[in-house]
Short mmCIF file of C-alpha atoms in Angstrom, two decimals:
data_model
loop_
_atom_site.label_atom_id
_atom_site.label_comp_id
_atom_site.label_asym_id
_atom_site.label_seq_id
_atom_site.Cartn_x
_atom_site.Cartn_y
_atom_site.Cartn_z
CA MET A 1 45.81 144.12 155.24
CA ARG A 2 43.83 141.04 156.29
CA THR A 3 40.35 141.91 157.53
CA LEU A 4 37.52 140.33 159.45
CA VAL A 5 35.56 139.70 156.24
CA GLU A 6 38.26 137.26 155.19
CA LEU A 7 39.28 135.82 158.56
CA TRP A 8 36.05 135.50 160.56
CA PRO A 9 35.74 131.73 159.88
CA VAL A 10 39.21 131.22 161.40
CA LEU A 11 38.31 133.25 164.48
CA ALA A 12 34.98 131.47 164.86
CA GLY A 13 36.51 128.02 164.38
CA MET A 14 39.35 128.63 166.82
CA SER A 15 37.07 130.03 169.50
CA ILE A 16 34.62 127.12 169.19
CA VAL A 17 37.37 124.48 169.36
CA THR A 18 38.93 126.26 172.34
CA TYR A 19 35.65 126.57 174.22
CA LEU A 20 34.97 122.87 173.65
CA THR A 21 38.32 122.05 175.27
CA ARG A 22 37.44 124.34 178.18
CA VAL A 23 34.01 122.83 178.80
CA GLY A 24 34.77 119.25 177.73
CA GLY A 25 36.73 118.03 180.76
CA MET A 26 34.00 119.07 183.14
CA GLY A 27 31.41 117.51 180.84
CA ILE A 28 33.19 114.15 180.71
CA ILE A 29 33.51 113.94 184.50
CA GLY A 30 29.84 114.94 184.76
CA LEU A 31 28.87 111.78 182.91
CA VAL A 32 30.44 109.40 185.41
CA GLN A 33 29.69 108.89 189.06
CA THR A 34 32.08 110.62 191.45
CA THR A 35 33.73 108.07 193.69
CA PRO A 36 36.51 108.58 196.26
CA ARG A 37 38.82 106.84 193.81
CA LEU A 38 37.94 109.24 190.98
CA ALA A 39 38.47 112.17 193.36
CA ARG A 40 41.94 110.83 194.23
CA ASN A 41 42.81 110.40 190.58
CA LEU A 42 41.68 113.95 189.81
CA GLN A 43 43.99 115.13 192.57
CA HIS A 44 46.85 113.26 190.90
CA LEU A 45 45.80 114.87 187.62
CA ALA A 46 46.18 118.34 189.15
CA THR A 47 49.66 117.45 190.41
CA GLY A 48 50.45 116.08 186.95
CA VAL A 49 49.31 119.22 185.12
CA LEU A 50 51.33 121.54 187.36
CA THR A 51 54.43 119.35 187.11
CA ALA A 52 54.08 119.14 183.33
CA LEU A 53 53.70 122.93 183.03
CA VAL A 54 56.83 123.48 185.13
CA MET A 55 58.89 120.82 183.32
CA ALA A 56 57.87 122.06 179.86
CA GLY A 57 58.73 125.63 180.85
CA VAL A 58 62.12 124.65 182.27
CA ARG A 59 62.94 122.47 179.27
CA ASP A 60 62.01 125.29 176.86
CA GLY A 61 63.73 128.01 178.87
CA ASP A 62 67.33 128.96 179.56
CA ALA A 63 69.32 128.54 182.78
CA ALA A 64 67.66 131.65 184.21
CA ILE A 65 64.21 130.06 183.92
CA GLY A 66 65.46 126.90 185.65
CA ALA A 67 66.94 128.99 188.46
CA ALA A 68 63.68 130.95 188.72
CA ALA A 69 61.66 127.74 189.16
CA ILE A 70 64.01 126.58 191.93
CA ALA A 71 63.80 130.00 193.61
CA ALA A 72 60.00 129.85 193.58
CA ILE A 73 60.04 126.37 195.15
CA VAL A 74 62.53 127.38 197.87
CA VAL A 75 60.73 130.62 198.76
CA THR A 76 57.39 128.79 198.92
CA ARG A 77 58.88 126.19 201.29
CA ILE A 78 60.29 128.92 203.52
CA SER A 79 57.58 131.57 203.47
CA GLY A 80 54.46 129.97 201.99
CA GLN A 81 53.82 133.32 200.28
CA LEU A 82 52.81 133.10 196.63
CA LEU A 83 53.64 136.70 195.81
CA ALA A 84 57.08 136.40 197.42
CA ALA A 85 57.69 133.23 195.41
CA ILE A 86 56.84 134.67 191.98
CA SER A 87 58.77 137.86 192.76
CA ALA A 88 61.77 135.73 193.71
CA ALA A 89 61.41 133.87 190.41
CA ALA A 90 61.49 137.08 188.35
CA ILE A 91 64.35 138.62 190.37
CA THR A 92 66.38 135.41 190.15
CA ALA A 93 65.93 135.22 186.38
CA ALA A 94 66.94 138.87 186.00
CA ILE A 95 70.04 138.40 188.17
CA VAL A 96 71.14 135.22 186.36
CA ARG A 97 70.80 136.95 183.00
CA ALA A 98 72.67 140.01 184.21
CA LEU A 99 75.54 137.83 185.47
CA VAL A 100 75.65 135.31 182.62
CA PRO A 101 75.72 137.12 179.32
CA MET B 1 33.40 132.73 203.29
CA THR B 2 30.39 130.52 202.73
CA GLU B 3 29.81 127.26 204.57
CA LEU B 4 32.33 124.63 203.64
CA GLY B 5 31.37 122.17 200.94
CA LYS B 6 28.73 124.22 199.15
CA ALA B 7 29.87 125.57 195.79
CA VAL B 8 28.79 129.11 194.91
CA LEU B 9 29.69 131.82 192.39
CA THR B 10 29.53 135.33 193.80
CA ARG B 11 30.76 138.80 192.94
CA ARG B 12 32.85 138.91 196.10
CA GLY B 13 34.60 135.74 194.96
CA CYS B 14 35.24 137.30 191.56
CA ILE B 15 36.83 140.33 193.20
CA ARG B 16 39.04 138.11 195.36
CA GLY B 17 40.18 136.15 192.31
CA ALA B 18 40.81 139.30 190.29
CA ARG B 19 42.92 140.83 193.03
CA GLU B 20 45.05 137.73 193.48
CA ILE B 21 45.89 137.29 189.79
CA LEU B 22 47.00 140.92 189.28
CA PRO B 23 50.76 140.31 189.77
CA LEU B 24 50.72 137.83 186.88
CA CYS B 25 48.92 140.29 184.61
CA THR B 26 52.11 142.23 183.92
CA PHE B 27 53.37 139.14 182.11
CA VAL B 28 50.00 138.56 180.42
CA PHE B 29 50.05 142.16 179.15
CA VAL B 30 53.56 141.93 177.72
CA LEU B 31 52.82 138.59 176.07
CA ALA B 32 49.60 140.00 174.61
CA ALA B 33 51.43 143.04 173.24
CA THR B 34 53.97 140.70 171.67
CA PHE B 35 51.11 138.82 170.05
CA GLY B 36 49.64 142.11 168.80
CA VAL B 37 52.92 143.03 167.15
CA ALA B 38 53.30 139.55 165.63
CA ALA B 39 49.72 139.65 164.34
CA ARG B 40 50.38 142.95 162.57
CA GLN B 41 53.49 141.47 161.02
CA ALA B 42 51.36 138.57 159.80
CA GLY B 43 49.16 141.12 158.06
CA LEU B 44 46.19 141.25 160.44
CA ASN B 45 44.66 144.65 161.05
CA VAL B 46 44.26 145.94 164.59
CA SER B 47 40.60 144.96 164.99
CA VAL B 48 41.10 141.38 163.74
CA ALA B 49 44.11 140.87 166.03
CA THR B 50 42.15 142.23 169.00
CA LEU B 51 39.04 140.23 168.15
CA MET B 52 41.09 137.05 167.90
CA SER B 53 42.41 137.62 171.41
CA ALA B 54 38.92 138.39 172.70
CA ALA B 55 37.31 135.35 171.08
CA VAL B 56 40.03 132.73 171.50
CA PHE B 57 41.94 133.86 174.64
CA ALA B 58 44.63 131.19 174.30
CA GLY B 59 48.12 132.50 173.63
CA GLY B 60 49.87 129.39 172.35
CA ALA B 61 47.16 128.58 169.80
CA GLN B 62 46.98 132.19 168.62
CA PHE B 63 50.71 132.44 167.98
CA ALA B 64 50.65 129.10 166.17
CA ALA B 65 47.72 130.15 163.98
CA LEU B 66 49.56 133.23 162.71
CA ALA B 67 51.94 130.99 160.79
CA LEU B 68 49.06 129.23 159.03
CA LEU B 69 46.93 132.18 158.00
CA GLY B 70 48.03 132.09 154.39
CA PRO B 71 46.49 133.62 152.35
CA PRO B 72 44.40 131.62 152.04
CA PRO B 73 44.14 130.40 155.65
CA SER B 74 44.78 126.66 156.15
CA MET B 75 41.62 126.02 158.10
CA LEU B 76 42.09 122.36 159.06
CA PRO B 77 45.72 122.68 160.27
CA ILE B 78 44.73 125.78 162.24
CA LEU B 79 41.87 123.96 163.98
CA LEU B 80 43.93 120.81 164.64
CA GLY B 81 46.77 122.94 166.01
CA THR B 82 44.31 124.79 168.23
CA LEU B 83 42.96 121.46 169.49
CA ALA B 84 46.44 120.06 170.13
CA ILE B 85 47.66 123.08 172.04
CA ASN B 86 44.45 123.60 174.02
CA ALA B 87 43.58 119.97 174.72
CA ARG B 88 45.20 120.37 178.15
CA HIS B 89 42.14 122.48 179.08
CA LEU B 90 40.24 119.16 179.14
CA LEU B 91 42.39 118.10 182.09
CA LEU B 92 42.03 121.44 183.86
CA GLY B 93 38.25 121.21 183.52
CA ALA B 94 38.23 117.60 184.71
CA ALA B 95 40.21 118.51 187.82
CA LEU B 96 37.76 121.32 188.60
CA ALA B 97 34.69 119.20 187.86
CA PRO B 98 33.86 118.03 191.41
CA TRP B 99 33.65 121.70 192.39
CA LEU B 100 32.08 123.30 189.30
CA LEU B 101 29.49 120.56 188.73
CA GLN B 102 27.77 121.67 191.95
CA LEU B 103 26.93 125.00 190.30
CA PRO B 104 23.79 125.61 188.25
CA ARG B 105 24.34 124.69 184.61
CA TRP B 106 24.53 128.21 183.17
CA GLN B 107 26.98 129.26 185.86
CA ARG B 108 29.39 126.44 185.15
CA LEU B 109 29.14 126.85 181.37
CA PHE B 110 29.92 130.53 181.93
CA ALA B 111 32.69 129.92 184.46
CA VAL B 112 34.80 127.86 182.06
CA THR B 113 34.73 130.45 179.25
CA VAL B 114 37.80 132.05 180.86
CA LEU B 115 39.47 128.84 182.06
CA SER B 116 43.22 129.13 181.63
CA ASP B 117 46.37 127.66 183.22
CA ALA B 118 47.04 130.44 185.71
CA ASN B 119 43.54 131.02 187.06
CA TRP B 120 43.03 127.24 187.17
CA ALA B 121 46.16 126.82 189.31
CA GLN B 122 45.10 129.68 191.55
CA ALA B 123 41.57 128.27 191.93
CA MET B 124 42.84 124.75 192.71
CA ARG B 125 45.11 126.17 195.37
CA ALA B 126 42.27 128.21 196.86
CA HIS B 127 39.96 125.18 196.79
CA ALA B 128 42.51 123.09 198.68
CA ALA B 129 42.53 125.86 201.31
CA GLY B 130 38.74 125.64 201.72
CA GLU B 131 37.53 128.11 199.10
CA ARG B 132 34.18 127.10 197.58
CA ASP B 133 33.39 130.27 195.62
CA ALA B 134 34.03 129.61 191.90
CA GLY B 135 34.13 133.39 191.52
CA VAL B 136 37.86 133.20 192.22
CA LEU B 137 38.26 131.30 188.94
CA VAL B 138 35.95 133.62 187.02
CA GLY B 139 37.24 136.90 188.45
CA ALA B 140 40.86 135.95 187.85
CA GLY B 141 39.99 134.64 184.37
CA PHE B 142 38.20 137.81 183.29
CA THR B 143 41.00 139.97 184.65
CA MET B 144 43.45 137.98 182.53
CA TRP B 145 41.08 138.13 179.56
CA ILE B 146 40.72 141.92 179.72
CA THR B 147 44.49 142.28 180.10
CA TRP B 148 45.00 139.95 177.14
CA VAL B 149 42.61 141.92 174.92
CA ILE B 150 43.93 145.37 175.89
CA GLY B 151 47.54 144.18 175.58
CA THR B 152 46.87 142.81 172.09
CA ALA B 153 45.21 146.04 170.99
CA ALA B 154 48.07 148.10 172.41
CA GLY B 155 50.71 145.96 170.71
CA ALA B 156 48.87 145.91 167.39
CA GLN B 157 47.94 149.59 167.43
CA ALA B 158 51.31 150.99 168.34
CA SER B 159 53.36 148.10 166.98
CA MET B 160 55.05 149.38 170.06
CA ALA B 161 58.50 148.44 171.19
CA VAL B 162 57.70 145.64 173.58
CA PRO B 163 59.85 145.97 176.70
CA ASP B 164 62.70 143.53 177.13
CA VAL B 165 60.78 140.89 179.06
CA ALA B 166 63.75 138.60 179.55
CA ARG B 167 66.01 141.29 180.99
CA PHE B 168 63.62 142.01 183.85
CA GLY B 169 62.83 138.35 184.40
CA LEU B 170 59.14 138.93 183.60
CA ASP B 171 59.06 135.74 181.52
CA ALA B 172 59.81 133.82 184.74
CA LEU B 173 56.62 135.04 186.51
CA MET B 174 54.46 132.30 185.05
CA ILE B 175 56.78 129.38 185.74
CA GLY B 176 57.45 130.77 189.21
CA PHE B 177 53.72 130.83 189.78
CA PHE B 178 53.23 127.22 188.67
CA ALA B 179 56.25 126.00 190.67
CA ALA B 180 55.02 127.86 193.77
CA THR B 181 51.49 126.48 193.37
CA LEU B 182 52.82 122.94 193.01
CA THR B 183 55.04 123.35 196.08
CA GLY B 184 52.35 125.08 198.15
CA GLY B 185 49.90 122.23 197.66
CA TRP B 186 52.50 119.49 197.99
CA ARG B 187 51.27 116.58 200.14
CA GLY B 188 54.61 114.81 200.33
CA GLY B 189 54.92 111.15 199.33
CA ALA B 190 51.31 110.94 198.11
CA ASP B 191 52.09 113.38 195.30
CA LEU B 192 55.51 112.04 194.41
CA PRO B 193 54.54 109.28 191.91
CA ALA B 194 52.27 111.67 189.96
CA ALA B 195 54.97 114.36 189.84
CA ILE B 196 57.73 111.96 188.75
CA GLY B 197 55.49 110.34 186.14
CA ALA B 198 54.40 113.70 184.74
CA ALA B 199 57.96 115.03 184.63
CA LEU B 200 59.32 111.97 182.81
CA VAL B 201 56.49 111.72 180.28
CA THR B 202 56.56 115.47 179.55
CA LEU B 203 60.31 115.38 178.88
CA ALA B 204 59.94 112.23 176.77
CA MET B 205 57.19 113.81 174.65
CA MET B 206 59.30 116.92 174.13
CA ALA B 207 62.31 114.80 173.18
CA LEU B 208 60.12 113.04 170.61
CA GLY B 209 59.18 116.41 169.14
CA ALA B 210 55.52 116.17 170.21
CA HIS B 211 55.76 119.59 171.78
CA ASP B 212 52.12 120.61 171.45
CA TRP B 213 50.92 117.46 173.17
CA SER B 214 53.60 117.28 175.86
CA ILE B 215 51.66 118.92 178.70
CA LEU B 216 48.46 116.97 178.01
CA ILE B 217 50.16 113.58 177.74
CA GLY B 218 52.64 114.41 180.51
CA ALA B 219 49.85 115.28 182.94
CA MET B 220 47.96 112.11 182.01
CA GLY B 221 51.14 110.10 182.60
CA GLY B 222 51.35 111.72 186.02
CA ALA B 223 47.75 110.89 186.89
CA ALA B 224 48.28 107.29 185.75
CA SER B 225 51.44 106.91 187.89
CA GLY B 226 49.59 108.33 190.88
CA ALA B 227 46.69 105.94 190.42
CA TRP B 228 49.05 103.00 189.88
CA SER B 229 50.92 103.85 193.06
CA ASP B 230 47.65 104.12 195.05
CA ALA B 231 46.66 100.66 193.83
CA HIS B 232 50.02 99.14 194.76
CA THR B 233 50.62 100.61 198.19
CA ARG B 234 49.32 99.13 201.45
#
């Protein structure tokens, strides 16, 4: 069995690299002056991250995941309720998988 | 709520954030238990698997590292893989910067320790709705972190039969959450170029096999399209 004595450098290295990615983006923006243009571009960045997360998930997933993403979008448009939207996503995925073996 | 525009980090904000992220924690728990089981299969003992989750708190990188643990562990590939998979955090942090940089230094250095996709998306959505308490990010992040650690320990300890996530659609919770957050904050035509750019670049990166970098580069492609469109309209 692999123990901490052997693997602590891996754990330490991974946690340091990960923390640097977590703190780094804020640090980089902190070095430059915030202008209205930068603020707009950061807004586009947020849209880009969310779109990329959804697209990567859909591309990796099966038809049920694609249907779930669409269900979440539709329910959000109709109700504006986040909890309703993610519940609809899970229920849709379960139904699609039950129907399509 | 505090006066608009002034960033704070309070316990009440943490509690709000924790409460709102709870529905997603079912998925976090199951994924963590899956990691715990996989870590045991890779030969890690329960405490190392749990400690890795506590210290790293980044699912994709942890799963990837299991394949490279040797013995002996391939240190450089593990660290480069961790960087590749987690580099998207740089973008999350950048997007939060105008808000978090208003906090005292120790508070913002602390707040990002639990920065992750889901609590980031939740915090961005809250911020757009007028929230200025960074506690929502921290409270949600620590709730996910605790769930992640306990789930890993449970999976590793019991090597328990992880429930059939797919059958109950639990694996769709996360994508549903991101899709709903994107739609909820949608500003119409102003967001369209960034979304199209991000979608195309993400798919292109995945088609090229650069899977680990696809979200980072895809999101940057989106931001660039948005900026380009701003410069070329009106």
